[in-house]
Amino acid sequence: MSADAGPGSGALVLFSGGQDSTTTLAWALDRFERVETLGFDYGQRHRIELDCRVKVRAAMAALNPAWAAKLGEDHTLALDALGAVSDTALTRDVAIEMTEGGLPNTFVPGRNIIFLTFAAALAYRRGLKHIVGGMCETDFSGYPDCRDDTIKALQVALNLGMDRRFVLETPLMWIDKAETWRLAERLGGRALVDLIVEDTHTCYLGERGPRHLWGHGCGTCPACELRAEGFARYEAARVSE
Ligand code: ZN
């Protein structure tokens, strides 16, 4: 959009290779003139997610020439210290499992605060104004660092602490998983929906698993259940239209 054109109007997208961050990347490519991506490697067992990143980026560029022209560098930052403060690392005899709040016990408290802070440091160096993340309050109320208030407070802290005017963008904040599928269709047509189904990875357990209608994954962890349930509602709404 012309209002966003010009120096310093580029965006840095937190891109994990999952459904949400892929939809978020499409949103940014639709909106900004230059888009770079950032992934974090912190020894998670979701190596499969990191492997998906390269494939998804290439597929999105192939999908739309305008997106290919805007898609800039991909960055990966190693944050090994995050793995060191996960529950499973602190107590090595604990298996990875879901906690009562529906979070895997590998979850690191405040993880997104750390991610966004590193993203801002990188955006500062790269001259990018917008920092875009797939945080969502609607489905993941268990993650306090995904809440809108957390993101807004962090934006203020980062702008004060770095003397910049970063804008933290969270296009998925108030929509649910069915609406996230619909947003993908609106941005990239059915081809983008198909790409997300086939190539992205969301499963908490890092399982590629069989190909379900909604994509790959174990099918039973909370992330797979959300994705499957959202896809079913998205498809049902399409049929009834
Ligand atoms: Zn799963």
Tab-separated table of C-alpha atoms and ligand atoms in Angstrom:
chain	number	residue	atom	x	y	z
A	1	MET	CA	0.000	0.000	0.000
A	2	SER	CA	1.301	3.416	-0.888
A	3	ALA	CA	0.925	4.732	2.665
A	4	ASP	CA	3.446	2.134	3.746
A	5	ALA	CA	5.858	2.608	0.857
A	6	GLY	CA	9.232	4.213	1.337
A	7	PRO	CA	12.307	3.716	3.477
A	8	GLY	CA	11.708	2.111	6.819
A	9	SER	CA	8.332	0.791	5.829
A	10	GLY	CA	9.413	-2.812	5.508
A	11	ALA	CA	8.319	-5.643	7.750
A	12	LEU	CA	9.966	-8.443	9.681
A	13	VAL	CA	7.716	-11.474	10.086
A	14	LEU	CA	8.190	-14.012	12.863
A	15	PHE	CA	8.001	-17.078	10.700
A	16	SER	CA	8.081	-20.596	12.138
A	17	GLY	CA	6.683	-22.524	9.184
A	18	GLY	CA	3.370	-23.169	10.948
A	19	GLN	CA	-0.161	-22.362	9.800
A	20	ASP	CA	-0.449	-19.100	11.734
A	21	SER	CA	2.911	-17.644	10.787
A	22	THR	CA	2.434	-18.617	7.127
A	23	THR	CA	-0.915	-16.812	7.045
A	24	THR	CA	0.758	-13.896	8.806
A	25	LEU	CA	3.506	-13.855	6.168
A	26	ALA	CA	0.893	-13.731	3.388
A	27	TRP	CA	-0.797	-10.832	5.195
A	28	ALA	CA	2.508	-8.942	5.337
A	29	LEU	CA	3.332	-9.664	1.675
A	30	ASP	CA	-0.073	-8.315	0.735
A	31	ARG	CA	0.578	-5.107	2.650
A	32	PHE	CA	4.237	-4.104	2.748
A	33	GLU	CA	6.802	-3.393	0.049
A	34	ARG	CA	9.621	-5.401	1.592
A	35	VAL	CA	9.230	-8.400	3.855
A	36	GLU	CA	11.963	-10.315	5.646
A	37	THR	CA	11.438	-13.387	7.808
A	38	LEU	CA	12.866	-14.536	11.125
A	39	GLY	CA	12.912	-17.989	12.682
A	40	PHE	CA	14.235	-19.123	16.047
A	41	ASP	CA	16.159	-22.291	16.640
A	42	TYR	CA	16.218	-23.160	20.314
A	43	GLY	CA	16.706	-26.893	20.237
A	44	GLN	CA	12.988	-27.557	20.073
A	45	ARG	CA	11.919	-30.956	18.923
A	46	HIS	CA	9.987	-29.146	16.232
A	47	ARG	CA	12.998	-29.323	13.930
A	48	ILE	CA	10.412	-30.338	11.382
A	49	GLU	CA	8.870	-26.868	11.684
A	50	LEU	CA	12.195	-25.232	10.913
A	51	ASP	CA	12.610	-27.499	7.902
A	52	CYS	CA	9.160	-26.435	6.684
A	53	ARG	CA	10.201	-22.775	6.665
A	54	VAL	CA	12.416	-22.987	3.591
A	55	LYS	CA	9.868	-25.025	1.673
A	56	VAL	CA	6.950	-22.750	2.545
A	57	ARG	CA	8.855	-19.583	1.654
A	58	ALA	CA	9.747	-21.002	-1.754
A	59	ALA	CA	6.188	-22.193	-2.363
A	60	MET	CA	4.747	-18.786	-1.476
A	61	ALA	CA	7.129	-17.041	-3.854
A	62	ALA	CA	6.107	-19.467	-6.592
A	63	LEU	CA	2.442	-18.801	-5.865
A	64	ASN	CA	2.512	-15.072	-6.543
A	65	PRO	CA	5.116	-13.070	-8.546
A	66	ALA	CA	4.309	-9.896	-6.571
A	67	TRP	CA	5.045	-11.752	-3.344
A	68	ALA	CA	8.268	-13.150	-4.813
A	69	ALA	CA	9.425	-9.604	-5.595
A	70	LYS	CA	8.753	-8.431	-2.039
A	71	LEU	CA	10.101	-11.425	-0.165
A	72	GLY	CA	13.524	-10.540	1.188
A	73	GLU	CA	16.091	-12.208	3.367
A	74	ASP	CA	15.411	-15.049	5.759
A	75	HIS	CA	17.098	-14.904	9.165
A	76	THR	CA	17.514	-17.644	11.733
A	77	LEU	CA	18.625	-16.915	15.279
A	78	ALA	CA	19.861	-19.633	17.616
A	79	LEU	CA	18.432	-19.211	21.121
A	80	ASP	CA	19.775	-22.272	22.897
A	81	ALA	CA	19.183	-20.674	26.303
A	82	LEU	CA	15.424	-21.082	25.798
A	83	GLY	CA	15.775	-24.846	25.703
A	84	ALA	CA	17.759	-24.697	28.927
A	85	VAL	CA	14.824	-23.191	30.846
A	86	SER	CA	12.101	-25.513	29.557
A	87	ASP	CA	10.566	-27.915	32.057
A	88	THR	CA	11.897	-30.955	30.247
A	89	ALA	CA	15.431	-29.581	30.302
A	90	LEU	CA	15.256	-28.636	33.981
A	91	THR	CA	13.998	-32.095	34.949
A	92	ARG	CA	15.405	-34.453	32.400
A	93	ASP	CA	13.309	-37.421	33.525
A	94	VAL	CA	10.092	-35.607	32.544
A	95	ALA	CA	8.620	-36.644	29.203
A	96	ILE	CA	7.129	-34.033	26.902
A	97	GLU	CA	3.437	-33.886	27.715
A	98	MET	CA	0.521	-31.495	27.918
A	99	THR	CA	-0.031	-29.546	31.108
A	100	GLU	CA	-3.483	-28.802	32.556
A	101	GLY	CA	-3.549	-25.475	30.754
A	102	GLY	CA	-3.212	-27.243	27.399
A	103	LEU	CA	0.403	-26.194	26.950
A	104	PRO	CA	3.261	-28.587	26.320
A	105	ASN	CA	5.620	-28.646	29.286
A	106	THR	CA	8.428	-27.625	26.942
A	107	PHE	CA	6.700	-24.227	26.840
A	108	VAL	CA	9.003	-21.467	28.074
A	109	PRO	CA	7.217	-18.743	30.059
A	110	GLY	CA	7.326	-15.417	28.274
A	111	ARG	CA	8.794	-16.948	25.127
A	112	ASN	CA	7.126	-14.442	22.791
A	113	ILE	CA	8.507	-11.518	24.789
A	114	ILE	CA	11.987	-12.876	24.109
A	115	PHE	CA	11.189	-13.532	20.426
A	116	LEU	CA	9.790	-10.055	19.840
A	117	THR	CA	12.698	-8.406	21.634
A	118	PHE	CA	15.220	-10.186	19.412
A	119	ALA	CA	13.030	-9.404	16.397
A	120	ALA	CA	13.099	-5.712	17.284
A	121	ALA	CA	16.894	-5.752	17.629
A	122	LEU	CA	17.135	-7.332	14.172
A	123	ALA	CA	14.510	-4.969	12.691
A	124	TYR	CA	16.535	-2.061	14.065
A	125	ARG	CA	19.620	-3.268	12.185
A	126	ARG	CA	17.635	-3.991	9.019
A	127	GLY	CA	15.712	-0.699	9.016
A	128	LEU	CA	12.339	-2.442	9.213
A	129	LYS	CA	9.461	-0.641	10.895
A	130	HIS	CA	6.811	-3.319	11.224
A	131	ILE	CA	7.271	-6.479	13.272
A	132	VAL	CA	4.591	-9.017	12.470
A	133	GLY	CA	3.652	-12.037	14.583
A	134	GLY	CA	0.901	-14.653	14.564
A	135	MET	CA	-0.015	-14.205	18.225
A	136	CYS	CA	-3.673	-14.862	18.851
A	137	GLU	CA	-5.736	-14.314	21.948
A	138	THR	CA	-8.806	-16.110	20.665
A	139	ASP	CA	-7.617	-19.712	20.659
A	140	PHE	CA	-4.616	-19.658	22.965
A	141	SER	CA	-5.820	-17.925	26.104
A	142	GLY	CA	-3.378	-20.164	27.939
A	143	TYR	CA	-0.465	-18.137	26.597
A	144	PRO	CA	-0.318	-14.848	28.487
A	145	ASP	CA	2.513	-13.636	26.247
A	146	CYS	CA	0.172	-13.883	23.225
A	147	ARG	CA	-2.319	-11.444	24.707
A	148	ASP	CA	-2.971	-8.116	23.064
A	149	ASP	CA	-2.112	-6.210	26.254
A	150	THR	CA	1.270	-7.964	26.458
A	151	ILE	CA	2.082	-7.075	22.841
A	152	LYS	CA	0.987	-3.457	23.254
A	153	ALA	CA	3.011	-3.065	26.455
A	154	LEU	CA	6.029	-4.594	24.760
A	155	GLN	CA	5.689	-2.243	21.795
A	156	VAL	CA	5.903	0.702	24.181
A	157	ALA	CA	8.896	-0.805	26.008
A	158	LEU	CA	10.778	-1.588	22.787
A	159	ASN	CA	10.157	1.853	21.320
A	160	LEU	CA	11.350	3.526	24.511
A	161	GLY	CA	14.331	1.222	24.922
A	162	MET	CA	15.488	1.394	21.290
A	163	ASP	CA	14.310	4.924	20.488
A	164	ARG	CA	12.369	3.763	17.423
A	165	ARG	CA	8.777	3.705	16.221
A	166	PHE	CA	8.274	0.015	15.698
A	167	VAL	CA	4.750	-1.178	15.086
A	168	LEU	CA	4.011	-4.665	16.387
A	169	GLU	CA	1.389	-6.143	14.066
A	170	THR	CA	-0.712	-9.158	15.062
A	171	PRO	CA	-3.268	-9.751	12.286
A	172	LEU	CA	-4.558	-12.962	13.882
A	173	MET	CA	-5.097	-11.541	17.362
A	174	TRP	CA	-8.900	-11.512	17.336
A	175	ILE	CA	-9.784	-14.238	14.849
A	176	ASP	CA	-10.222	-17.951	15.461
A	177	LYS	CA	-8.759	-20.861	13.522
A	178	ALA	CA	-11.621	-21.082	11.008
A	179	GLU	CA	-11.220	-17.383	10.279
A	180	THR	CA	-7.468	-17.860	9.896
A	181	TRP	CA	-8.136	-20.371	7.095
A	182	ARG	CA	-10.592	-17.879	5.546
A	183	LEU	CA	-8.004	-15.111	5.764
A	184	ALA	CA	-5.513	-17.306	3.926
A	185	GLU	CA	-8.074	-17.925	1.175
A	186	ARG	CA	-8.797	-14.198	0.901
A	187	LEU	CA	-5.068	-13.389	0.610
A	188	GLY	CA	-3.885	-16.172	-1.638
A	189	GLY	CA	-6.916	-18.052	-2.878
A	190	ARG	CA	-7.476	-21.730	-2.559
A	191	ALA	CA	-3.876	-22.276	-3.708
A	192	LEU	CA	-2.569	-20.725	-0.491
A	193	VAL	CA	-4.965	-22.831	1.586
A	194	ASP	CA	-3.680	-25.933	-0.190
A	195	LEU	CA	-0.087	-24.844	0.394
A	196	ILE	CA	-0.752	-24.370	4.120
A	197	VAL	CA	-2.477	-27.747	4.370
A	198	GLU	CA	0.340	-29.542	2.601
A	199	ASP	CA	3.524	-27.784	3.686
A	200	THR	CA	3.078	-26.103	7.079
A	201	HIS	CA	3.540	-27.725	10.438
A	202	THR	CA	1.690	-26.953	13.665
A	203	CYS	CA	1.749	-30.188	15.746
A	204	TYR	CA	3.114	-29.735	19.284
A	205	LEU	CA	4.697	-33.162	19.224
A	206	GLY	CA	6.598	-32.406	16.040
A	207	GLU	CA	4.990	-35.338	14.273
A	208	ARG	CA	4.586	-35.160	10.524
A	209	GLY	CA	2.087	-38.021	10.757
A	210	PRO	CA	-0.447	-39.032	8.120
A	211	ARG	CA	-1.989	-36.468	5.777
A	212	HIS	CA	-5.346	-35.488	7.221
A	213	LEU	CA	-7.808	-33.206	5.406
A	214	TRP	CA	-6.341	-30.298	7.406
A	215	GLY	CA	-2.719	-31.299	6.923
A	216	HIS	CA	-0.074	-33.347	8.700
A	217	GLY	CA	0.296	-33.929	12.439
A	218	CYS	CA	-0.348	-36.374	15.290
A	219	GLY	CA	-4.048	-35.439	15.233
A	220	THR	CA	-4.536	-35.551	18.995
A	221	CYS	CA	-2.415	-32.812	20.609
A	222	PRO	CA	-4.169	-29.474	21.348
A	223	ALA	CA	-2.499	-27.765	18.352
A	224	CYS	CA	-3.653	-30.496	15.948
A	225	GLU	CA	-7.150	-30.487	17.463
A	226	LEU	CA	-7.441	-26.716	17.030
A	227	ARG	CA	-6.183	-26.862	13.462
A	228	ALA	CA	-8.502	-29.740	12.542
A	229	GLU	CA	-11.531	-28.190	14.219
A	230	GLY	CA	-10.896	-24.818	12.571
A	231	PHE	CA	-10.464	-26.383	9.162
A	232	ALA	CA	-13.709	-28.342	9.533
A	233	ARG	CA	-15.632	-25.175	10.401
A	234	TYR	CA	-13.964	-23.263	7.537
A	235	GLU	CA	-14.894	-25.987	5.042
A	236	ALA	CA	-18.457	-26.282	6.372
A	237	ALA	CA	-18.954	-22.515	5.939
A	238	ARG	CA	-17.638	-22.691	2.349
A	239	VAL	CA	-20.078	-25.447	1.461
A	240	SER	CA	-23.043	-23.566	2.900
A	241	GLU	CA	-22.190	-20.335	1.081
B	1	ZN	ZN	-0.194	-32.900	17.072
